[in-house]
Amino acid sequence: MTENPIVDSNEAMLQIGKDIWWLLLIRGIFAVIFGIVALVWPGVTVWAMVVVFGVYAIVDGLVEVVRSIQARKIVTGWMWWLIGGIVSVLAGIVAFAWPEVTVLVAVYVIGFWAILVGILEIMGSFKVKSVGGQWVWLLIAGILAVLFGLLLVIFPVEGVSSLVWLVGFFAIIFGIVFVAGAFQLRSAAKRAGVV
């Protein structure tokens, strides 16, 4: 009797979920913290905003790289996560290497970063579509990132205060989506008896 490859794939993905749900949780928590920092200090200078973004982008990217490496034997779309993680780390490095950036350049750097990461999240979500509803959280996060990036690139924000508020709210929403997705992934793995 042949085994159902979809079931095996689901079980494998749930096993990955058991192993990496906390990485998604960390990614979400860092995004929320980044958003709160941006909102609590709206008068922050461009330099401080770029540094905070740089720290977030590097941490977020490293989490994404680890997630992709752990999923590489089971998920065919793991390369999209890896590329997204590398893009985030590079954006963070650019932020540190170029801290005297102007507000307009900061808007474009953050905007293009969000678009690239969002597209990669969307592509990755379709690669894990077979695993219940967990892929929906990745899809939502990707769509939010693309919309946020497009908003920044098409309508560059004038002034640091507006940029900080916009980035802060986006980061909090993005983080909440990832936290919710992490717990949903963990619950699905528990229900399947994987955890």
Short mmCIF file of C-alpha atoms in Angstrom, two decimals:
data_model
loop_
_atom_site.label_atom_id
_atom_site.label_comp_id
_atom_site.label_asym_id
_atom_site.label_seq_id
_atom_site.Cartn_x
_atom_site.Cartn_y
_atom_site.Cartn_z
CA MET A 1 0.00 0.00 0.00
CA THR A 2 1.45 3.38 -0.99
CA GLU A 3 1.57 6.23 1.45
CA ASN A 4 -0.18 9.47 0.66
CA PRO A 5 2.57 12.05 -0.16
CA ILE A 6 0.30 14.94 0.89
CA VAL A 7 -0.08 13.47 4.38
CA ASP A 8 3.67 12.87 4.59
CA SER A 9 4.26 16.43 3.43
CA ASN A 10 1.80 17.77 6.01
CA GLU A 11 3.42 15.75 8.78
CA ALA A 12 6.86 16.92 7.70
CA MET A 13 5.71 20.55 7.63
CA LEU A 14 4.11 20.17 11.05
CA GLN A 15 7.40 18.72 12.32
CA ILE A 16 9.16 21.81 10.96
CA GLY A 17 6.45 23.91 12.61
CA LYS A 18 7.21 22.23 15.91
CA ASP A 19 10.87 23.06 15.47
CA ILE A 20 10.60 26.63 14.17
CA TRP A 21 7.36 28.10 15.53
CA TRP A 22 9.42 29.97 18.11
CA LEU A 23 11.49 31.60 15.32
CA LEU A 24 8.30 33.06 13.87
CA LEU A 25 7.34 34.15 17.38
CA ILE A 26 10.71 35.90 17.85
CA ARG A 27 10.36 37.58 14.45
CA GLY A 28 6.92 38.85 15.44
CA ILE A 29 8.03 40.01 18.89
CA PHE A 30 10.97 41.95 17.43
CA ALA A 31 8.66 43.59 14.90
CA VAL A 32 6.25 44.65 17.67
CA ILE A 33 9.13 45.96 19.81
CA PHE A 34 10.51 47.87 16.82
CA GLY A 35 7.06 49.37 16.20
CA ILE A 36 6.59 50.36 19.82
CA VAL A 37 10.05 51.98 19.95
CA ALA A 38 9.15 53.97 16.83
CA LEU A 39 5.82 55.12 18.31
CA VAL A 40 7.09 55.87 21.83
CA TRP A 41 9.86 58.13 20.49
CA PRO A 42 8.21 59.85 17.50
CA GLY A 43 10.67 62.73 17.70
CA VAL A 44 13.56 60.37 17.05
CA THR A 45 16.22 61.51 14.63
CA VAL A 46 16.66 59.96 11.20
CA TRP A 47 19.93 58.43 12.34
CA ALA A 48 18.28 56.71 15.34
CA MET A 49 15.41 55.49 13.16
CA VAL A 50 17.82 54.05 10.61
CA VAL A 51 19.83 52.33 13.37
CA VAL A 52 16.67 50.83 14.93
CA PHE A 53 15.56 49.67 11.48
CA GLY A 54 19.03 48.21 10.87
CA VAL A 55 18.92 46.17 14.08
CA TYR A 56 15.41 44.92 13.28
CA ALA A 57 16.28 44.04 9.67
CA ILE A 58 19.37 42.07 10.68
CA VAL A 59 17.59 40.14 13.46
CA ASP A 60 14.59 39.50 11.21
CA GLY A 61 16.85 38.35 8.39
CA LEU A 62 18.87 36.00 10.59
CA VAL A 63 15.67 34.43 11.93
CA GLU A 64 14.47 33.97 8.34
CA VAL A 65 17.78 32.39 7.29
CA VAL A 66 17.63 29.92 10.20
CA ARG A 67 14.00 29.09 9.36
CA SER A 68 14.89 28.44 5.71
CA ILE A 69 17.85 26.21 6.58
CA GLN A 70 15.76 24.14 8.98
CA ALA A 71 13.03 23.72 6.34
CA ARG A 72 15.30 23.01 3.35
CA LYS A 73 14.85 19.23 3.35
CA ILE A 74 11.06 19.41 3.37
CA VAL A 75 9.88 22.68 1.84
CA THR A 76 10.58 23.22 -1.84
CA GLY A 77 10.27 26.98 -1.41
CA TRP A 78 12.88 27.27 1.33
CA MET A 79 15.13 29.29 -1.01
CA TRP A 80 12.58 32.13 -1.03
CA TRP A 81 12.84 32.35 2.74
CA LEU A 82 16.63 32.25 2.51
CA ILE A 83 16.68 35.03 -0.10
CA GLY A 84 14.26 37.09 2.01
CA GLY A 85 16.50 36.66 5.05
CA ILE A 86 19.58 37.69 3.10
CA VAL A 87 17.75 40.75 1.72
CA SER A 88 16.82 41.74 5.29
CA VAL A 89 20.35 41.31 6.59
CA LEU A 90 21.75 43.33 3.66
CA ALA A 91 19.19 46.11 4.27
CA GLY A 92 20.26 46.21 7.92
CA ILE A 93 23.93 46.39 6.94
CA VAL A 94 23.17 49.23 4.50
CA ALA A 95 21.43 51.07 7.34
CA PHE A 96 24.51 50.78 9.55
CA ALA A 97 26.96 51.59 6.78
CA TRP A 98 24.98 54.68 5.74
CA PRO A 99 23.55 56.12 9.00
CA GLU A 100 23.65 59.77 7.86
CA VAL A 101 21.02 58.96 5.22
CA THR A 102 18.35 61.59 4.53
CA VAL A 103 14.69 61.04 5.35
CA LEU A 104 13.79 60.53 1.70
CA VAL A 105 16.52 57.93 1.15
CA ALA A 106 15.49 56.17 4.39
CA VAL A 107 11.91 56.03 3.11
CA TYR A 108 13.04 54.42 -0.16
CA VAL A 109 15.42 51.95 1.51
CA ILE A 110 12.70 50.81 3.92
CA GLY A 111 10.08 50.82 1.14
CA PHE A 112 12.09 48.67 -1.28
CA TRP A 113 13.11 46.34 1.57
CA ALA A 114 9.44 45.86 2.52
CA ILE A 115 8.43 45.18 -1.10
CA LEU A 116 11.18 42.59 -1.64
CA VAL A 117 10.58 40.83 1.67
CA GLY A 118 6.81 40.90 1.08
CA ILE A 119 7.09 39.36 -2.38
CA LEU A 120 9.37 36.64 -1.03
CA GLU A 121 6.95 35.94 1.86
CA ILE A 122 4.04 35.66 -0.59
CA MET A 123 5.99 33.26 -2.81
CA GLY A 124 7.05 31.22 0.21
CA SER A 125 3.49 31.05 1.52
CA PHE A 126 2.30 29.34 -1.66
CA LYS A 127 5.09 26.78 -1.31
CA VAL A 128 3.73 25.69 2.10
CA LYS A 129 0.04 25.94 1.15
CA SER A 130 -0.57 22.24 1.80
CA VAL A 131 -0.16 22.64 5.56
CA GLY A 132 -3.54 23.74 6.82
CA GLY A 133 -4.10 27.44 7.35
CA GLN A 134 -0.59 28.37 8.45
CA TRP A 135 0.35 29.57 4.98
CA VAL A 136 -2.35 32.25 5.23
CA TRP A 137 -0.39 34.09 7.95
CA LEU A 138 2.67 34.22 5.72
CA LEU A 139 0.53 35.42 2.82
CA ILE A 140 -1.06 38.17 4.95
CA ALA A 141 2.35 39.27 6.26
CA GLY A 142 3.70 39.35 2.70
CA ILE A 143 0.76 41.36 1.36
CA LEU A 144 1.05 43.82 4.25
CA ALA A 145 4.77 44.24 3.61
CA VAL A 146 4.25 44.85 -0.12
CA LEU A 147 1.45 47.36 0.51
CA PHE A 148 3.53 49.16 3.11
CA GLY A 149 6.54 49.28 0.79
CA LEU A 150 4.48 50.53 -2.14
CA LEU A 151 2.95 53.21 0.08
CA LEU A 152 6.42 54.43 1.04
CA VAL A 153 7.82 54.32 -2.50
CA ILE A 154 4.82 55.82 -4.30
CA PHE A 155 4.02 58.44 -1.65
CA PRO A 156 7.32 59.28 0.07
CA VAL A 157 6.57 60.61 3.49
CA GLU A 158 7.69 64.16 4.25
CA GLY A 159 9.34 64.45 7.64
CA VAL A 160 10.75 62.04 10.16
CA SER A 161 7.68 62.12 12.40
CA SER A 162 5.39 60.80 9.65
CA LEU A 163 7.90 58.12 8.68
CA VAL A 164 8.32 56.98 12.27
CA TRP A 165 4.55 56.71 12.86
CA LEU A 166 3.96 54.87 9.60
CA VAL A 167 6.84 52.44 10.19
CA GLY A 168 5.79 51.95 13.82
CA PHE A 169 2.20 51.00 13.02
CA PHE A 170 3.26 48.71 10.18
CA ALA A 171 5.82 46.92 12.36
CA ILE A 172 3.28 46.30 15.11
CA ILE A 173 0.66 44.90 12.71
CA PHE A 174 3.30 42.81 10.90
CA GLY A 175 4.58 41.49 14.25
CA ILE A 176 1.10 40.58 15.50
CA VAL A 177 0.45 38.62 12.30
CA PHE A 178 3.67 36.64 12.84
CA VAL A 179 2.97 36.03 16.55
CA ALA A 180 -0.53 34.75 15.71
CA GLY A 181 0.86 32.57 12.91
CA ALA A 182 3.52 31.12 15.21
CA PHE A 183 0.95 30.05 17.80
CA GLN A 184 -1.36 28.67 15.12
CA LEU A 185 1.51 26.63 13.69
CA ARG A 186 2.39 25.30 17.14
CA SER A 187 -1.26 24.42 17.84
CA ALA A 188 -1.57 22.57 14.52
CA ALA A 189 1.57 20.57 15.35
CA LYS A 190 0.15 19.73 18.80
CA ARG A 191 -3.21 18.66 17.35
CA ALA A 192 -1.37 16.39 14.92
CA GLY A 193 0.58 14.86 17.82
CA VAL A 194 3.90 16.18 16.52
CA VAL A 195 4.70 18.32 19.57
#
